[in-house]
Amino acid sequence: MSDVFLPLLVAIPIVLSVVPLIAGLRYERAGWPIAFVGSITVTAIAGYVAVTIASSGRLIHALGNYPQPYGIELVGDELSALVALLIAIVSLAVLLYARTAGPRGNAFYSGYLLLTGGLFGVALTGDMFNLFVFLEITSLVTYALVASDRTSGKAAYAAFKYVFLGTVGASMYLLGVGYLYVATGTLNMRDLQEAIASVGYGDPIVQAAFGFILVGFAIKVALFPLHTWQPDAYTYAPDSVSAYISALVSTASAYALIRITYGVFTQSFLEANDLIVTAILVVASVSIVVGSLLALMQTEVKRMFAYSSVAQFGMIVAAIGLANETALFGAILHLLGHGLIKAGLFMAAGVLATAYGARTVTDYAGLSRRSPYAVGGMTLAGIALIGLPPSIGFLGKWFMALGAVEAGAWGVAAVIFASTMLTLAYVFRLVEMLYFRSPSAARTDESAAVEVPDASTDGVAAPDGGSIDRVTVAQVAIVVSIGITVIALGFSWELFADYLDPVLGRFFA
Amino acid sequence: MTDGSVLGLITTRYAYLVVVFVATVGLYMMIANQNLVKKLIGLNMFQTGIFLFFITSAYVVDGSSAIVPADGAGGPFASPLPQVIVLTAIVVGVSLTAVGLALIIRLYAEYGTLRADALREVIADE
Amino acid sequence: MITPIELMLFVFVLISAVATALFRDVLASIVVFAAYSLGLAVVYTFYRAPDVGLTEAAIGAGITTVLLLLTIAKTSRPAHEKIFEPINWPAVAVCGGFALIVSSTLFAFPSVGDPNTAAMTNPDVTVYYLENAYEETGVENTVTAVLAAYRGFDTFGEAVVVFAAGVASMIVLGREVFA
């Protein structure tokens, strides 16, 4: 009976998303409490689902009691449960952060709830076309959230570009689904797995379908050279939104790519199509190197983190192409870890920008003395991003590199190593500024410098509760807890290995 | 079963070629037209190509639409599933168009132009 | 083989597509695009998808056109001396490459209207719907049955998309637009 919780995860936030708009007609500030209730509820459900799956195996819920392939089903296995848990936790963290950081308005909270529900839909659906519908719900809301700062024309232009690339990506995916339908006549993922096997892995329509789906997701996760929407979107979006979408939106697409590659096309398809595998590895490797180099060249901190994501998703896609269990285990760890790390980094950047107007690397000089806790959290997340042990970033990169060596793909292993060096360089540049440069040596904008009530002082929201120019304890506390979490998870690989064992067993039967 | 030559492609899979052509014209509009509204029309056209793909895949020569009377007589029938997909996708498409147009109105209010090249210049100077 | 009706419809669709791209005046482009949508609606209907044809006519040719017209009313419609846009040859080359790559995947496709394709004969999907929809849902129109019953969750998602578009427009433009 636990399977009824799967549709609830999708439905609760979506149904609740109507409430802020209606309540907003009477109450100006109705949005946040409603979103909070929704977010707490789905976090509890996601936790319960994750535990249930660990004890009793994967959950399958046939919607409307129409079993597959006649109807649509939601599938909660170990992988989707972890992704759902990540979505729930990061959403909650972003919501706590956004209470004072903004953006404001009931429409924002409606959008927030829709995005949360849409992401759960992507994580749980077992149907190819239903996945498209939920991808589009998430994309549609994401475009709007990027442009939610109505004073920023740059944000609107970034969102406009995102609309085009995002929709072309989704359309390529839909075309791939159409090809699969022509080849097999079905859309359910589990049904397709058998149908593709019987059509044959060398069938040109099946190969073309995979190609279109891959290109679609390459745009959605922002692989070089299809990444052009991503840096502007992450840079010009409001800080809370940058944290939310960088942590979850591309992550959901990368998850869907894993699900489709291994749950629909299967490892045997990759083994039968060397050319496709080579193409994946080459494009992903280029993405890793170019993304890291571009990150190194940036002076604006948010843009640096944005290009860093191009490299990290390159790594995840490369690991998907390696088609062995070790690499995929690493890819899943890195997918989850990267989501947490980027949420922490963008929120920390938001704290420093709100408090000191610091948005470039040089602005960061000496900030460790003025805001030790937020900077500490940022540094911990930075360490995890480099992949130094112990951290979740280390585990992900370690297993991906190990998988590359196992597969004999020395090039990929070398590229991961090179990227780690480049990441070390740009994160170290930031850390050096924060800790070892005096603020007087670098220019600071006095007018923007507001005293920060850091966790050391008894900081509370501004007396009127409405100013977003000040940073609250809650915001700093979230950054610090994420920093500690991504380090602590560095000791957890056996936990993840045990938990993911059944799903990896199904993928690599 | 199917003719693998180019001539065979044109004579028996012509509707799929129309799909490719329409999607290509849409792509061209997105790249080449500088007017933002026309770019968005191009995006729409690109999507309609994919809708036509699904409808073509559901079509049977000499068939009838998928309305099956209670006694199950008649047929062959068109496949209902791709048609359902297109119904949903059309609505998704118009929703995306609405959001794109809202962004265009925002950009025009901010910068007073609808030309992509002019916008890029203004934004680079900001 | 292609029938004369199909040929005429496709020629109309192709010409209106190209005209949409080449007309310099945005208003002209919007009007031709509406005609293009209507042409597609007739194609859908001819391909035995009357529900989709109706929807395309109402939404593609109707609502989309209204939205586009509202946008140029709220923004601007630049005046032009020339009727047609100049052709951007590098873009033509890029798009031509795209078209060739996609076309090359079509050689393995079944003929248009072939009743023996996997999509048509899958006993668990198309055949199942056609044989059991009336019994299980009480609706003669199988498309409606699949839309509302078997794949009702997609339809729920579709409603959510429309709502999301409303919320998104409010986020982008602010409430004053809707007041």
Short mmCIF file of C-alpha atoms in Angstrom, two decimals, chain A residues 227-483:
data_model
loop_
_atom_site.label_atom_id
_atom_site.label_comp_id
_atom_site.label_asym_id
_atom_site.label_seq_id
_atom_site.Cartn_x
_atom_site.Cartn_y
_atom_site.Cartn_z
CA HIS A 227 25.42 24.93 -22.76
CA THR A 228 24.96 28.54 -23.88
CA TRP A 229 21.69 29.09 -22.02
CA GLN A 230 23.11 27.98 -18.70
CA PRO A 231 25.75 30.53 -17.50
CA ASP A 232 23.51 33.54 -18.10
CA ALA A 233 20.51 31.85 -16.51
CA TYR A 234 22.45 30.90 -13.36
CA THR A 235 24.22 34.27 -13.17
CA TYR A 236 21.29 36.64 -13.62
CA ALA A 237 18.61 34.68 -11.76
CA PRO A 238 17.91 35.77 -8.17
CA ASP A 239 20.25 33.97 -5.75
CA SER A 240 17.60 31.66 -4.29
CA VAL A 241 16.54 30.65 -7.78
CA SER A 242 20.14 30.05 -8.89
CA ALA A 243 20.61 27.75 -5.92
CA TYR A 244 17.38 25.91 -6.64
CA ILE A 245 17.76 25.36 -10.37
CA SER A 246 21.50 24.66 -10.36
CA ALA A 247 20.93 22.00 -7.72
CA LEU A 248 17.86 20.32 -9.14
CA VAL A 249 16.73 21.15 -12.66
CA SER A 250 19.66 19.82 -14.69
CA THR A 251 20.02 17.11 -12.06
CA ALA A 252 16.52 15.84 -12.81
CA SER A 253 17.37 15.71 -16.53
CA ALA A 254 20.61 13.84 -15.89
CA TYR A 255 18.69 11.42 -13.69
CA ALA A 256 16.20 10.88 -16.50
CA LEU A 257 19.09 10.19 -18.88
CA ILE A 258 20.41 7.52 -16.50
CA ARG A 259 16.95 6.01 -16.15
CA ILE A 260 16.39 5.90 -19.91
CA THR A 261 19.86 4.73 -20.84
CA TYR A 262 19.91 1.84 -18.36
CA GLY A 263 16.24 1.20 -17.69
CA VAL A 264 15.00 1.45 -21.29
CA PHE A 265 17.89 0.97 -23.72
CA THR A 266 20.00 -1.05 -21.26
CA GLN A 267 23.70 -1.73 -20.98
CA SER A 268 23.46 -4.25 -23.83
CA PHE A 269 22.43 -1.44 -26.19
CA LEU A 270 25.56 0.52 -25.27
CA GLU A 271 27.70 -2.58 -25.72
CA ALA A 272 26.23 -3.16 -29.15
CA ASN A 273 26.82 0.41 -30.32
CA ASP A 274 30.46 1.38 -29.97
CA LEU A 275 30.10 4.46 -32.12
CA ILE A 276 27.41 5.95 -29.88
CA VAL A 277 29.50 5.23 -26.77
CA THR A 278 32.55 6.85 -28.34
CA ALA A 279 30.49 9.92 -29.25
CA ILE A 280 29.19 10.21 -25.69
CA LEU A 281 32.66 9.92 -24.21
CA VAL A 282 34.20 12.46 -26.61
CA VAL A 283 31.47 15.10 -26.18
CA ALA A 284 31.40 14.61 -22.41
CA SER A 285 35.20 14.80 -22.13
CA VAL A 286 35.31 18.03 -24.15
CA SER A 287 32.60 19.37 -21.88
CA ILE A 288 34.60 18.50 -18.77
CA VAL A 289 37.76 20.24 -20.00
CA VAL A 290 36.14 23.30 -21.57
CA GLY A 291 33.75 23.79 -18.65
CA SER A 292 36.61 23.69 -16.15
CA LEU A 293 38.76 26.08 -18.21
CA LEU A 294 35.90 28.54 -18.65
CA ALA A 295 35.19 28.39 -14.91
CA LEU A 296 38.82 29.21 -14.24
CA MET A 297 38.61 32.26 -16.51
CA GLN A 298 35.61 33.86 -14.80
CA THR A 299 35.80 36.79 -12.42
CA GLU A 300 32.12 36.74 -11.46
CA VAL A 301 31.57 34.11 -8.79
CA LYS A 302 28.11 32.89 -9.83
CA ARG A 303 29.26 32.54 -13.43
CA MET A 304 32.28 30.55 -12.25
CA PHE A 305 30.00 28.11 -10.42
CA ALA A 306 27.78 27.93 -13.52
CA TYR A 307 30.63 26.86 -15.81
CA SER A 308 31.76 24.44 -13.15
CA SER A 309 28.39 22.72 -13.57
CA VAL A 310 29.09 22.27 -17.30
CA ALA A 311 32.18 20.29 -16.31
CA GLN A 312 30.48 18.29 -13.54
CA PHE A 313 27.59 17.22 -15.77
CA GLY A 314 30.14 16.34 -18.46
CA MET A 315 31.63 13.92 -15.95
CA ILE A 316 28.26 12.41 -15.09
CA VAL A 317 27.39 11.90 -18.76
CA ALA A 318 30.82 10.39 -19.43
CA ALA A 319 30.25 7.95 -16.60
CA ILE A 320 26.87 7.03 -18.08
CA GLY A 321 28.66 6.22 -21.35
CA LEU A 322 31.26 4.05 -19.64
CA ALA A 323 28.55 1.44 -19.06
CA ASN A 324 29.96 -0.26 -16.00
CA GLU A 325 28.61 -0.53 -12.51
CA THR A 326 31.43 1.30 -10.75
CA ALA A 327 31.22 4.34 -13.03
CA LEU A 328 27.45 4.53 -12.79
CA PHE A 329 27.62 4.27 -9.00
CA GLY A 330 30.06 7.19 -9.08
CA ALA A 331 27.78 9.12 -11.43
CA ILE A 332 24.81 8.72 -9.09
CA LEU A 333 26.86 9.80 -6.07
CA HIS A 334 28.19 12.79 -8.00
CA LEU A 335 24.71 13.69 -9.22
CA LEU A 336 23.41 13.82 -5.63
CA GLY A 337 26.57 15.41 -4.26
CA HIS A 338 26.78 18.06 -6.97
CA GLY A 339 23.17 19.06 -6.26
CA LEU A 340 23.93 19.67 -2.58
CA ILE A 341 27.28 21.32 -3.28
CA LYS A 342 25.91 23.78 -5.82
CA ALA A 343 22.92 24.62 -3.63
CA GLY A 344 25.36 25.46 -0.84
CA LEU A 345 27.74 27.45 -3.05
CA PHE A 346 25.04 29.56 -4.69
CA MET A 347 23.37 30.27 -1.34
CA ALA A 348 26.72 31.24 0.17
CA ALA A 349 27.36 33.52 -2.81
CA GLY A 350 23.91 34.98 -2.21
CA VAL A 351 24.71 35.66 1.45
CA LEU A 352 27.96 37.44 0.59
CA ALA A 353 26.30 39.41 -2.20
CA THR A 354 23.42 40.51 0.02
CA ALA A 355 25.61 41.46 2.94
CA TYR A 356 28.61 43.04 1.22
CA GLY A 357 27.58 43.46 -2.40
CA ALA A 358 30.40 41.04 -3.22
CA ARG A 359 29.84 39.41 -6.62
CA THR A 360 33.33 39.06 -8.11
CA VAL A 361 36.38 37.17 -6.94
CA THR A 362 38.18 40.39 -5.97
CA ASP A 363 35.16 41.56 -3.97
CA TYR A 364 35.70 38.50 -1.77
CA ALA A 365 38.98 39.75 -0.29
CA GLY A 366 39.10 39.27 3.45
CA LEU A 367 35.46 38.35 3.87
CA SER A 368 36.37 35.42 6.12
CA ARG A 369 36.90 37.83 8.99
CA ARG A 370 33.59 39.58 8.46
CA SER A 371 31.43 36.54 7.90
CA PRO A 372 33.37 33.50 9.17
CA TYR A 373 30.45 31.09 9.21
CA ALA A 374 29.10 31.71 5.73
CA VAL A 375 32.62 31.69 4.29
CA GLY A 376 33.36 28.51 6.23
CA GLY A 377 30.31 26.81 4.72
CA MET A 378 31.32 27.97 1.27
CA THR A 379 34.86 26.64 1.77
CA LEU A 380 33.60 23.21 2.83
CA ALA A 381 31.34 23.04 -0.22
CA GLY A 382 34.30 24.20 -2.35
CA ILE A 383 36.45 21.37 -0.97
CA ALA A 384 33.72 18.92 -1.92
CA LEU A 385 33.51 20.46 -5.39
CA ILE A 386 37.23 19.91 -5.93
CA GLY A 387 36.75 16.35 -4.78
CA LEU A 388 39.19 16.30 -1.87
CA PRO A 389 38.61 13.50 0.65
CA PRO A 390 36.60 13.18 2.76
CA SER A 391 33.62 14.54 0.88
CA ILE A 392 30.76 13.38 -1.30
CA GLY A 393 32.52 15.05 -4.25
CA PHE A 394 35.55 12.83 -3.67
CA LEU A 395 33.44 9.66 -3.62
CA GLY A 396 31.66 10.54 -6.85
CA LYS A 397 34.83 11.41 -8.74
CA TRP A 398 36.75 8.47 -7.29
CA PHE A 399 34.23 5.87 -8.44
CA MET A 400 33.79 7.52 -11.83
CA ALA A 401 37.55 7.54 -12.37
CA LEU A 402 37.81 3.96 -11.11
CA GLY A 403 35.05 2.96 -13.53
CA ALA A 404 36.92 4.67 -16.38
CA VAL A 405 40.05 2.68 -15.53
CA GLU A 406 38.01 -0.54 -15.32
CA ALA A 407 36.57 0.17 -18.75
CA GLY A 408 40.04 0.88 -20.09
CA ALA A 409 38.99 4.45 -20.92
CA TRP A 410 42.22 6.06 -19.78
CA GLY A 411 41.36 9.26 -21.60
CA VAL A 412 38.27 9.79 -19.46
CA ALA A 413 40.22 9.06 -16.28
CA ALA A 414 42.87 11.59 -17.34
CA VAL A 415 40.23 14.20 -18.13
CA ILE A 416 38.63 13.74 -14.69
CA PHE A 417 42.04 14.19 -13.09
CA ALA A 418 42.80 17.29 -15.16
CA SER A 419 39.43 18.78 -14.28
CA THR A 420 40.12 18.17 -10.60
CA MET A 421 43.36 20.16 -10.93
CA LEU A 422 41.54 23.02 -12.67
CA THR A 423 38.80 22.96 -10.03
CA LEU A 424 41.48 23.10 -7.35
CA ALA A 425 42.86 26.18 -9.09
CA TYR A 426 39.64 28.15 -9.24
CA VAL A 427 38.36 27.15 -5.83
CA PHE A 428 41.75 27.88 -4.29
CA ARG A 429 41.75 31.33 -5.89
CA LEU A 430 38.46 31.99 -4.12
CA VAL A 431 39.64 30.58 -0.79
CA GLU A 432 42.85 32.56 -0.96
CA MET A 433 40.87 35.76 -1.50
CA LEU A 434 38.49 34.97 1.32
CA TYR A 435 41.11 34.08 3.91
CA PHE A 436 44.49 35.50 2.96
CA ARG A 437 43.84 38.90 1.40
CA SER A 438 43.11 41.94 3.48
CA PRO A 439 40.00 43.84 2.49
CA SER A 440 41.97 47.12 2.31
CA ALA A 441 44.22 45.70 -0.38
CA ALA A 442 41.26 44.96 -2.62
CA ARG A 443 38.62 47.55 -3.29
CA THR A 444 35.41 47.30 -1.35
CA ASP A 445 32.25 49.11 -2.06
CA GLU A 446 31.56 50.88 1.21
CA SER A 447 28.07 51.92 0.24
CA ALA A 448 27.03 48.34 -0.25
CA ALA A 449 28.63 47.14 2.96
CA VAL A 450 25.91 46.45 5.47
CA GLU A 451 26.88 44.98 8.81
CA VAL A 452 25.99 41.37 8.78
CA PRO A 453 24.33 39.86 11.80
CA ASP A 454 26.25 36.65 11.41
CA ALA A 455 25.60 33.53 13.41
CA SER A 456 28.04 34.88 16.02
CA THR A 457 25.79 37.82 16.79
CA ASP A 458 22.17 37.48 17.58
CA GLY A 459 20.97 38.31 14.12
CA VAL A 460 17.31 38.56 13.34
CA ALA A 461 15.41 39.81 10.37
CA ALA A 462 15.10 43.55 10.03
CA PRO A 463 12.52 44.99 12.46
CA ASP A 464 9.89 45.45 9.82
CA GLY A 465 10.56 41.92 8.63
CA GLY A 466 10.49 43.11 5.05
CA SER A 467 14.00 44.19 4.15
CA ILE A 468 15.96 41.71 2.09
CA ASP A 469 19.17 43.67 2.35
CA ARG A 470 20.13 41.84 5.47
CA VAL A 471 21.22 38.31 6.04
CA THR A 472 19.59 36.21 8.72
CA VAL A 473 20.98 33.50 10.96
CA ALA A 474 18.80 31.00 9.16
CA GLN A 475 20.46 31.71 5.82
CA VAL A 476 23.97 31.34 7.22
CA ALA A 477 22.94 28.26 9.16
CA ILE A 478 21.69 26.58 5.98
CA VAL A 479 24.94 27.30 4.17
CA VAL A 480 26.95 25.90 7.09
CA SER A 481 24.79 22.78 7.41
CA ILE A 482 25.12 22.04 3.71
CA GLY A 483 28.90 22.50 3.99
#
